[in-house]
Amino acid sequence: MAAAAATALTLGLTGCGSPSSNNDENKSDDTGKISTQTAAIDPDAKGPAPEVPGARKGGEITIYSQSTPNTIDPTDIYYVDSNEIGKLLFRTSTQFAIRDGKPVLVPDLTDVGTVSADKLSWTFKFKTGEKYEDGSEIKIEDLAYAIKRSFAHDVFANGPAYQLSYFKDGDKYKGPYTSGTDYAGVEVSGADTLKINLAKPFPDLPFYMSFPMFSPIPQAKDTKADYKNKPIASGPYKIASYTPGSELKLVKNDNWNAATDPVKHQYLDGWTFKWGGDDVKTQQQVLNSNGPDASALNYTDVDASLIPQLTGEKKGQFVQGESPCTYTWQIDTTQVPLEVRKAIAKAWPYDQTWKAAGINDYIGQPATTFMPPSVPGYQKYTPVEDLDGEGTGDPAAAKKLLEAAGKVGFELSWFYDNTKPIPQQVSAVREAALKEAGFAVKAIGVPTAELRSKINDYDAPVNIAQGPRGWCSDWPSGGSWLPVLFKTESIAAGTSMGELKDPALDAKIDEVANLPVDESTAKWAALDEEVMKMYAAIPFYYTKFGVVIGTNVGGVEADPTMGMPLFTNVFLKS
């Protein structure tokens, strides 16, 4: 899942490889850091959700972040921040309960599914009698329609795309607007049975169905591209007002049924999300907790400059936890030759970028792989040359590589947010290092609200730092990393890291992906290293969760499926 945080990078959802009801232990290395992570399934979980200790009802909260969600259309959501917000607005087929800090898959609008003997179809039982915000009934046909809608990837280009390759005829069906609603991959029987037919086995399907794209949408109320302005709510809150790129206000959805929801709460009367403000400024406001800011939080990882304040009384205003993401700076392999990519790596100012971006040991650790340590199968192999995540770079040596390749003056271009100091600083650091190495540089400044759409446009006139700038586990398996980011089809899906077009690599990824999970886990690391040797991206850091909250905010914990605060448990103390 595409990530969203301090540097405006996904998403991600953590689950486990093959659905099971066991609860394996998480394993740590000798430093105590989690190196593998698994999660259980609880197929019998029922509502209402267990009460959060100390919780009370009432009050309104303010949520700050400089990074701006690009959509709240459930079909198009893939970034972690909009996904977490979606948990307030939408009920999905399945969902995650966070128990003792670990994700457990549980039912929501359906059960967790039953797979056929040949592994090519899944049957889900639907929960009837639930309602939308307007009081109308949520029907199984609405869920089926929403799934079909996700195939309109030309309209909803940012949404997840596993269905395009895993669902039956997913490579042919183009969604209801183009192909109509008659689709062999999704069948409905009666009022409570949903069947999904597959092109190939997909053991992780119940986990995938926790995504917002599996939130029901009535066909009669689908306004296509305009639906993002006010999607109909089925969760505990509904939209009161929405100014894209700036502000979102939520109020209680009186038609949400807490008795049937095993995860969500409705403690607060309302939410106000304010985006685009400088993170350091709003984080300081939250720490000061004057007036309304006592009832506020900032969901971007805390800036390094504020760390010295997180002691004494303010220590309780800092919440830490697990996060399943890796940030990178990708390089367009279709435009930048390998020898030039190696020169970029040689010159890369890791330490300067770390400092300019405000990253610190509380929220990150330098990355040397694509998969983070929380993903089963991760191995800390010897870093690929110049991709070790640390050091100040060697511009002189990089220039020699360019000279040998006859590429001195090769132009590198990227988008950056020209309205905020931190992204300006990061861009300036990168520009200085690459110019010294003999590159021509074209840094293109854009407003905050335009950044995500710009970096995710693979036809734009740039060749590095495109989107996604980071990735989070959709569930903890290499299967939610390598196949999504590095296959040729990832370009059309809008999830490509490096825009690789390598049929041999595609075949190797498919070979591992088609293995049983207990066999594939140990094989992902070798592929991770092979792709790293292609210099398709510069590794930046693995994330840790670390955010600041106001003194009146309670119930905040990390949602390890997102690397975000678990909004559904938040309350105000008074």
XYZ file of C-alpha atoms in Angstrom:
574
model
C 0.000 0.000 0.000
C 1.265 3.440 -0.857
C 2.532 5.257 2.203
C 1.775 8.780 3.360
C 3.716 10.551 6.045
C 6.413 13.130 6.639
C 7.734 13.134 3.095
C 4.346 12.637 1.423
C 5.042 9.187 0.079
C 0.442 3.479 0.859
C -0.517 1.451 3.124
C -0.496 -0.560 4.518
C -2.585 -3.413 5.652
C -0.939 -6.148 7.631
C -2.345 -9.612 7.632
C -0.782 -13.019 7.128
C -0.051 -15.111 4.119
C -2.511 -17.979 4.161
C -5.698 -17.542 6.179
C -5.636 -19.560 9.365
C -6.998 -19.263 12.855
C -3.701 -19.867 14.639
C -1.851 -17.052 16.391
C 1.873 -17.528 15.801
C 4.333 -15.694 17.991
C 6.154 -12.680 16.623
C 9.911 -13.225 16.524
C 12.513 -10.667 17.564
C 16.219 -10.364 16.875
C 18.792 -9.872 19.626
C 18.041 -6.142 19.737
C 14.404 -6.804 20.578
C 13.183 -5.472 17.235
C 10.408 -7.378 15.459
C 11.867 -9.261 12.502
C 8.818 -11.297 11.521
C 5.144 -10.695 12.041
C 2.092 -12.853 11.636
C -1.566 -12.323 12.420
C -4.497 -14.500 13.237
C -7.997 -14.788 11.910
C -10.916 -14.786 14.319
C -13.879 -15.904 12.182
C -16.271 -15.813 15.139
C -15.748 -12.203 16.239
C -19.018 -10.340 16.747
C -20.109 -6.844 17.692
C -20.163 -4.718 19.646
C -16.465 -3.919 19.861
C -14.861 -4.285 23.298
C -14.785 -0.977 25.144
C -11.490 0.935 25.260
C -10.394 1.328 28.906
C -11.201 4.789 30.223
C -13.168 5.816 27.161
C -15.971 8.349 27.371
C -18.329 9.730 24.774
C -18.545 13.272 23.455
C -16.429 16.099 22.108
C -14.787 16.947 18.828
C -11.197 16.353 17.792
C -8.887 18.112 15.319
C -6.482 16.053 13.204
C -3.503 17.770 11.558
C -1.200 16.679 8.757
C 0.826 18.465 6.125
C 0.381 15.536 3.731
C -2.909 15.732 1.834
C -5.079 12.691 0.979
C -5.713 12.532 -2.743
C -9.202 10.982 -2.452
C -11.826 9.597 -0.093
C -13.548 7.565 -2.802
C -13.361 4.038 -1.335
C -12.567 2.471 -4.714
C -9.588 4.782 -5.223
C -8.129 4.764 -1.698
C -4.678 3.218 -1.352
C -2.655 5.635 0.768
C -2.485 4.811 4.459
C -3.941 8.090 5.733
C -7.062 7.985 3.546
C -7.398 4.282 4.383
C -7.413 5.020 8.108
C -9.968 7.779 7.570
C -11.990 5.275 5.545
C -12.338 3.115 8.666
C -14.444 5.909 10.168
C -16.631 6.212 7.067
C -17.027 2.723 5.633
C -17.839 -0.820 6.586
C -15.996 -3.347 4.465
C -16.314 -7.043 3.767
C -13.720 -7.955 6.408
C -11.649 -5.807 8.757
C -8.793 -5.918 11.256
C -9.133 -5.866 15.021
C -5.972 -4.725 16.811
C -5.377 -6.947 19.826
C -2.312 -6.407 21.990
C -0.852 -4.344 19.187
C -1.253 -7.094 16.565
C -3.760 -7.301 13.697
C -6.398 -10.028 13.678
C -8.696 -10.426 10.679
C -12.376 -10.518 11.665
C -15.726 -10.322 9.870
C -17.443 -7.040 9.052
C -20.214 -7.061 6.421
C -19.317 -10.647 5.480
C -17.682 -13.582 7.163
C -14.030 -14.364 6.393
C -14.958 -16.683 3.548
C -14.733 -20.313 2.489
C -12.477 -21.422 -0.340
C -13.412 -24.137 -2.860
C -11.508 -27.399 -3.199
C -9.801 -26.225 -6.389
C -8.886 -22.875 -4.726
C -10.461 -20.961 -7.627
C -13.515 -19.553 -5.886
C -14.378 -18.062 -2.503
C -17.850 -17.859 -0.963
C -18.727 -15.158 1.571
C -21.870 -14.869 3.679
C -23.273 -11.339 3.828
C -24.715 -9.652 6.930
C -28.207 -8.389 6.059
C -30.130 -5.574 7.750
C -27.339 -2.966 7.909
C -27.982 0.618 6.765
C -26.287 3.532 5.033
C -26.241 7.020 6.513
C -29.552 7.869 4.773
C -31.322 4.912 6.346
C -31.484 2.831 3.176
C -30.541 -0.835 3.381
C -27.061 -2.037 2.500
C -27.572 -4.853 0.018
C -25.305 -7.594 -1.191
C -25.756 -6.264 -4.735
C -24.113 -3.015 -3.561
C -21.012 -4.892 -2.437
C -20.903 -6.815 -5.719
C -21.244 -3.536 -7.633
C -18.434 -1.908 -5.662
C -16.119 -4.808 -6.516
C -17.010 -4.491 -10.199
C -16.465 -0.722 -9.994
C -12.845 -1.316 -8.962
C -12.117 -2.681 -12.445
C -12.662 0.811 -13.900
C -8.986 1.448 -13.327
C -8.946 4.179 -15.940
C -11.229 6.197 -13.643
C -9.881 4.976 -10.293
C -6.214 4.713 -11.171
C -4.893 5.017 -7.614
C -6.813 2.125 -6.081
C -5.380 -1.359 -5.413
C -5.205 -3.642 -8.431
C -4.811 -7.239 -7.233
C -8.225 -8.020 -8.692
C -7.006 -7.244 -12.222
C -4.678 -10.226 -12.178
C -6.275 -12.581 -9.635
C -10.003 -12.378 -10.450
C -11.514 -14.346 -13.313
C -11.352 -12.342 -16.566
C -9.841 -9.489 -14.588
C -7.583 -8.669 -17.507
C -10.605 -8.265 -19.789
C -13.369 -6.788 -17.659
C -13.150 -2.962 -17.548
C -15.792 -2.211 -14.954
C -19.481 -1.292 -15.126
C -19.072 1.966 -17.041
C -17.419 0.271 -20.028
C -18.236 -3.450 -19.758
C -21.570 -3.370 -17.954
C -22.413 -5.126 -14.692
C -22.423 -8.682 -16.034
C -19.069 -9.993 -14.812
C -18.119 -13.643 -14.328
C -15.731 -12.922 -11.466
C -18.464 -11.831 -9.046
C -21.724 -13.709 -8.420
C -24.607 -13.044 -6.029
C -27.071 -15.693 -4.802
C -30.079 -14.580 -2.819
C -29.687 -11.826 -0.233
C -26.647 -13.163 1.579
C -24.214 -15.093 -0.635
C -21.313 -13.574 -2.542
C -19.047 -15.725 -4.688
C -15.760 -14.521 -6.147
C -14.265 -16.572 -8.970
C -10.535 -16.459 -9.577
C -8.119 -16.837 -12.463
C -5.552 -18.337 -10.092
C -5.468 -19.193 -6.384
C -5.477 -16.178 -4.068
C -5.181 -17.423 -0.458
C -4.910 -13.861 0.835
C -8.306 -12.781 -0.561
C -10.026 -12.431 2.855
C -7.286 -9.978 3.855
C -7.628 -8.059 0.608
C -11.343 -7.682 1.267
C -10.593 -5.407 4.221
C -9.658 -2.655 1.730
C -12.083 0.283 1.297
C -12.763 -0.847 -2.282
C -14.820 -3.654 -0.689
C -17.205 -1.109 0.842
C -20.712 -1.314 -0.691
C -21.812 1.384 -3.146
C -25.398 1.540 -4.474
C -25.222 1.688 -8.267
C -27.993 4.322 -8.369
C -25.879 6.642 -6.194
C -22.599 6.175 -8.039
C -21.578 9.524 -9.541
C -18.370 8.054 -10.983
C -15.435 10.474 -10.675
C -17.554 12.883 -8.597
C -18.338 10.239 -5.971
C -15.117 11.186 -4.187
C -16.661 14.487 -3.108
C -19.197 12.838 -0.796
C -19.254 9.037 -0.721
C -22.175 7.522 1.157
C -21.185 6.391 4.644
C -21.811 2.992 6.192
C -19.398 3.352 9.138
C -19.713 5.224 12.439
C -19.264 8.679 10.868
C -20.490 10.549 7.812
C -19.254 13.611 5.945
C -20.558 16.989 7.068
C -18.330 18.998 4.717
C -15.292 18.358 2.551
C -12.841 20.715 0.877
C -10.378 18.498 -1.045
C -6.787 19.171 -0.099
C -7.753 21.319 2.865
C -10.405 20.118 5.309
C -12.800 17.277 6.096
C -15.475 17.414 8.797
C -17.188 14.260 10.038
C -20.215 13.865 12.291
C -21.934 10.823 13.764
C -23.749 8.438 11.445
C -26.859 7.587 13.447
C -27.643 4.630 11.170
C -24.408 2.773 11.932
C -25.130 -0.291 14.029
C -22.539 -0.686 16.785
C -24.111 -3.977 17.886
C -22.985 -5.746 14.698
C -19.527 -4.171 14.315
C -16.799 -6.090 16.202
C -14.125 -3.389 15.804
C -15.312 0.212 15.534
C -16.423 2.750 18.127
C -18.248 6.071 17.975
C -16.888 7.857 21.023
C -16.486 11.301 19.438
C -19.234 13.624 18.260
C -17.138 14.901 15.391
C -13.794 15.029 13.603
C -12.100 17.896 11.760
C -9.165 16.965 9.542
C -6.975 19.921 8.570
C -4.364 19.287 5.873
C -1.597 21.311 4.313
C -0.291 23.128 7.363
C 3.387 22.880 8.239
C 3.862 19.711 10.317
C 6.483 21.142 12.659
C 4.181 24.061 13.445
C 1.067 21.952 14.083
C 3.019 19.329 16.034
C 4.264 22.105 18.299
C 0.699 23.335 18.699
C -0.392 19.853 19.725
C 2.452 19.558 22.234
C 1.593 22.987 23.677
C -2.066 21.899 23.930
C -3.425 25.397 24.300
C -7.214 25.652 23.997
C -8.602 23.440 21.195
C -5.174 21.936 20.498
C -5.437 19.937 23.725
C -8.052 17.951 21.780
C -5.909 17.461 18.672
C -3.294 15.168 17.206
C -0.925 15.254 14.250
C -0.669 11.935 12.411
C 2.630 12.641 10.670
C 5.678 11.141 12.372
C 7.143 13.608 14.849
C 9.851 15.919 13.506
C 13.367 15.457 14.878
C 13.499 19.059 16.112
C 10.730 18.327 18.615
C 12.234 15.173 20.125
C 13.972 17.020 23.004
C 10.544 18.140 24.257
C 9.224 14.591 24.610
C 10.330 14.211 28.209
C 8.767 14.816 31.611
C 5.080 15.681 31.471
C 5.083 15.685 27.668
C 6.394 12.141 27.461
C 2.779 10.973 27.650
C 1.968 13.010 24.537
C 4.195 10.818 22.375
C 2.718 7.541 21.133
C 4.948 4.893 19.547
C 4.262 1.604 17.824
C 4.863 -0.631 14.836
C 4.748 0.460 11.204
C 5.018 -1.761 8.128
C 6.547 0.623 5.577
C 9.694 1.388 3.572
C 10.379 4.774 1.964
C 12.436 5.010 -1.221
C 13.360 7.416 -4.018
C 12.637 5.513 -7.190
C 14.376 5.931 -10.539
C 12.534 5.521 -13.854
C 14.428 2.622 -15.455
C 12.761 3.293 -18.817
C 14.420 6.717 -18.996
C 17.594 6.374 -16.937
C 20.205 3.786 -18.060
C 21.716 1.396 -15.500
C 25.143 3.050 -15.514
C 23.487 6.388 -14.758
C 21.377 4.829 -11.998
C 24.570 3.514 -10.398
C 26.081 6.994 -10.564
C 22.993 8.424 -8.849
C 23.420 5.881 -6.049
C 27.113 6.710 -5.761
C 26.331 10.418 -5.308
C 23.233 10.038 -3.142
C 23.305 12.238 0.011
C 21.733 9.797 2.478
C 22.754 11.529 5.695
C 21.925 15.012 4.413
C 18.509 13.852 3.191
C 17.798 12.159 6.535
C 18.567 15.409 8.367
C 16.735 17.692 5.919
C 13.617 15.498 6.028
C 13.535 15.608 9.821
C 13.819 11.842 10.165
C 15.126 10.507 13.466
C 15.655 7.247 15.302
C 12.235 7.549 16.926
C 10.428 7.243 13.602
C 12.793 5.428 11.261
C 15.923 3.403 10.586
C 17.993 3.470 7.375
C 16.786 0.960 4.789
C 18.901 -1.379 2.686
C 16.101 -3.580 1.320
C 12.623 -3.049 -0.103
C 10.776 -5.348 2.316
C 10.968 -4.016 5.885
C 11.985 -6.149 8.879
C 8.338 -6.739 9.844
C 7.649 -8.807 6.708
C 8.095 -12.598 7.017
C 10.952 -13.640 4.776
C 12.904 -10.420 5.294
C 16.661 -10.922 5.355
C 19.280 -8.329 6.119
C 21.523 -9.305 3.223
C 24.793 -7.479 2.513
C 23.708 -4.118 1.064
C 24.066 -3.636 -2.664
C 26.936 -1.258 -3.505
C 26.031 2.368 -2.685
C 22.535 1.326 -1.539
C 23.346 1.010 2.155
C 21.123 3.877 3.296
C 23.917 5.803 5.006
C 26.766 8.201 4.238
C 27.160 11.547 2.535
C 27.638 10.239 -1.009
C 30.689 10.487 -3.258
C 30.005 13.033 -6.020
C 33.544 12.832 -7.403
C 33.363 9.063 -7.875
C 29.869 9.417 -9.325
C 31.148 11.902 -11.893
C 33.818 9.430 -12.979
C 31.082 6.857 -13.590
C 29.211 9.385 -15.739
C 32.367 10.255 -17.648
C 33.075 6.583 -18.357
C 29.531 6.165 -19.646
C 29.621 9.373 -21.688
C 26.666 10.697 -19.671
C 27.994 13.847 -17.986
C 25.197 16.402 -17.981
C 22.443 13.751 -17.932
C 19.295 15.540 -16.770
C 17.471 14.339 -13.675
C 14.063 15.793 -12.887
C 11.539 15.428 -10.081
C 8.527 17.018 -8.426
C 8.659 18.508 -4.953
C 6.296 20.465 -2.708
C 7.292 24.101 -3.149
C 4.990 25.415 -0.422
C 6.629 23.790 2.640
C 10.160 24.156 4.040
C 10.990 20.466 4.639
C 10.347 19.198 1.086
C 12.128 22.300 -0.224
C 15.133 21.452 1.951
C 15.134 17.821 0.833
C 14.964 18.836 -2.820
C 17.781 21.352 -2.364
C 20.048 18.766 -0.722
C 19.424 16.321 -3.551
C 19.956 19.006 -6.185
C 23.301 20.122 -4.728
C 24.696 16.575 -4.518
C 23.637 15.576 -8.025
C 24.892 18.789 -9.623
C 28.275 18.273 -7.963
C 28.319 14.767 -9.455
C 27.929 16.133 -12.992
C 24.191 15.844 -13.525
C 21.933 18.519 -14.918
C 18.997 19.000 -12.559
C 15.415 20.124 -13.094
C 13.469 20.291 -9.843
C 9.794 21.123 -10.454
C 7.917 22.719 -7.576
C 4.178 22.073 -7.192
C 1.599 22.840 -4.468
C 0.918 20.306 -1.726
C -2.533 19.423 -3.034
C -1.130 18.534 -6.476
C 1.919 16.548 -5.397
C 0.443 13.040 -5.249
C -1.305 13.283 -8.600
C 1.866 14.670 -10.181
C 4.262 12.019 -8.859
C 1.817 9.249 -9.780
C 1.606 10.373 -13.413
C 4.140 8.138 -15.159
C 3.842 10.235 -18.313
C 4.927 13.394 -16.500
C 8.249 15.040 -17.507
C 10.291 13.638 -14.590
C 12.525 10.607 -14.158
C 13.168 10.176 -10.415
C 11.213 10.381 -7.150
C 7.951 9.316 -8.761
C 5.152 7.530 -6.928
C 4.837 5.503 -4.893
C 7.613 7.049 -2.815
C 7.061 4.406 -0.209
C 5.208 1.170 0.373
C 3.513 -0.532 3.307
C 2.541 -4.178 3.615
C -0.944 -4.885 2.344
C -0.440 -7.929 4.555
C 2.921 -9.190 5.917
C 4.185 -11.236 2.991
C 6.556 -10.664 0.127
C 3.486 -11.324 -2.009
C 2.245 -7.849 -1.171
C 5.592 -6.294 -2.128
C 7.500 -7.752 -5.079
C 4.538 -8.652 -7.356
C 2.853 -5.308 -6.755
C 5.881 -3.063 -7.213
C 8.194 -4.677 -9.748
C 6.223 -6.585 -12.361
C 5.651 -5.040 -15.768
C 1.905 -4.899 -15.092
C 2.585 -2.666 -12.067
C 3.083 0.274 -14.437
C -0.485 0.102 -15.740
C -1.714 -0.452 -12.182
C 0.010 2.735 -11.021
C 2.061 0.961 -8.346
C 5.387 0.565 -10.128
C 8.613 1.344 -8.320
C 11.123 2.047 -11.068
C 8.823 1.211 -14.003
C 10.651 -2.052 -14.614
C 9.754 -3.949 -17.785
C 11.587 -7.241 -17.395
C 9.799 -10.431 -18.542
C 12.445 -12.625 -16.893
C 11.880 -10.881 -13.563
C 8.108 -11.172 -14.045
C 8.465 -14.924 -14.451
C 10.625 -15.269 -11.320
C 8.156 -13.251 -9.244
C 5.232 -15.345 -10.507
C 7.095 -18.562 -9.741
C 7.510 -17.577 -6.090
C 4.053 -16.025 -5.780
C 2.396 -19.249 -6.940
C 4.090 -21.337 -4.248
C 2.332 -22.194 -0.990
C 3.025 -19.505 1.590
C 5.188 -21.770 3.738
C 7.461 -22.291 0.715
C 7.433 -18.783 -0.759
C 8.356 -16.921 2.427
C 12.006 -17.928 2.352
C 12.376 -17.043 -1.329
C 11.264 -13.393 -1.350
C 14.508 -12.003 0.074
C 16.587 -13.309 -2.848
C 14.250 -11.572 -5.291
C 14.379 -8.421 -3.167
C 18.160 -8.412 -3.532
C 17.973 -9.122 -7.273
C 15.700 -6.119 -7.830
C 17.867 -3.920 -5.611
C 20.805 -4.743 -7.911
C 18.798 -3.230 -10.777
C 19.031 0.151 -9.018
C 15.342 0.790 -9.578
C 15.178 2.866 -6.401
C 17.330 4.415 -3.691
C 16.348 2.995 -0.277
C 15.586 5.636 2.327
C 14.231 4.286 5.620
C 11.980 1.775 7.344
C 9.291 3.560 9.293
C 8.470 3.447 12.952
C 5.230 4.876 14.311
C 5.718 7.951 16.502
C 3.112 10.739 16.711
C 2.204 13.526 19.138
C -1.216 13.982 20.758
C -2.921 16.688 22.786
C -3.238 16.373 26.555
C -7.004 15.745 26.301
C -6.744 12.917 23.759
C -7.104 9.322 24.896
C -7.234 5.857 23.373
C -4.486 6.501 20.816
C -2.465 3.485 19.754
C -0.694 2.454 16.588
C -2.650 0.724 13.880
C 0.092 -1.644 12.661
C -1.842 -2.274 9.446
C -1.383 1.384 8.489
C 1.424 2.884 10.547
C -1.244 5.412 11.556
C -3.167 6.187 14.760
C -6.068 3.782 15.194
C -8.797 6.385 14.799
C -11.689 4.096 15.699
C -10.509 3.855 19.336
C -9.838 7.557 19.977
C -11.758 9.520 22.619
C -11.435 12.775 24.557
C -10.730 12.625 28.274
C -13.037 15.530 29.145
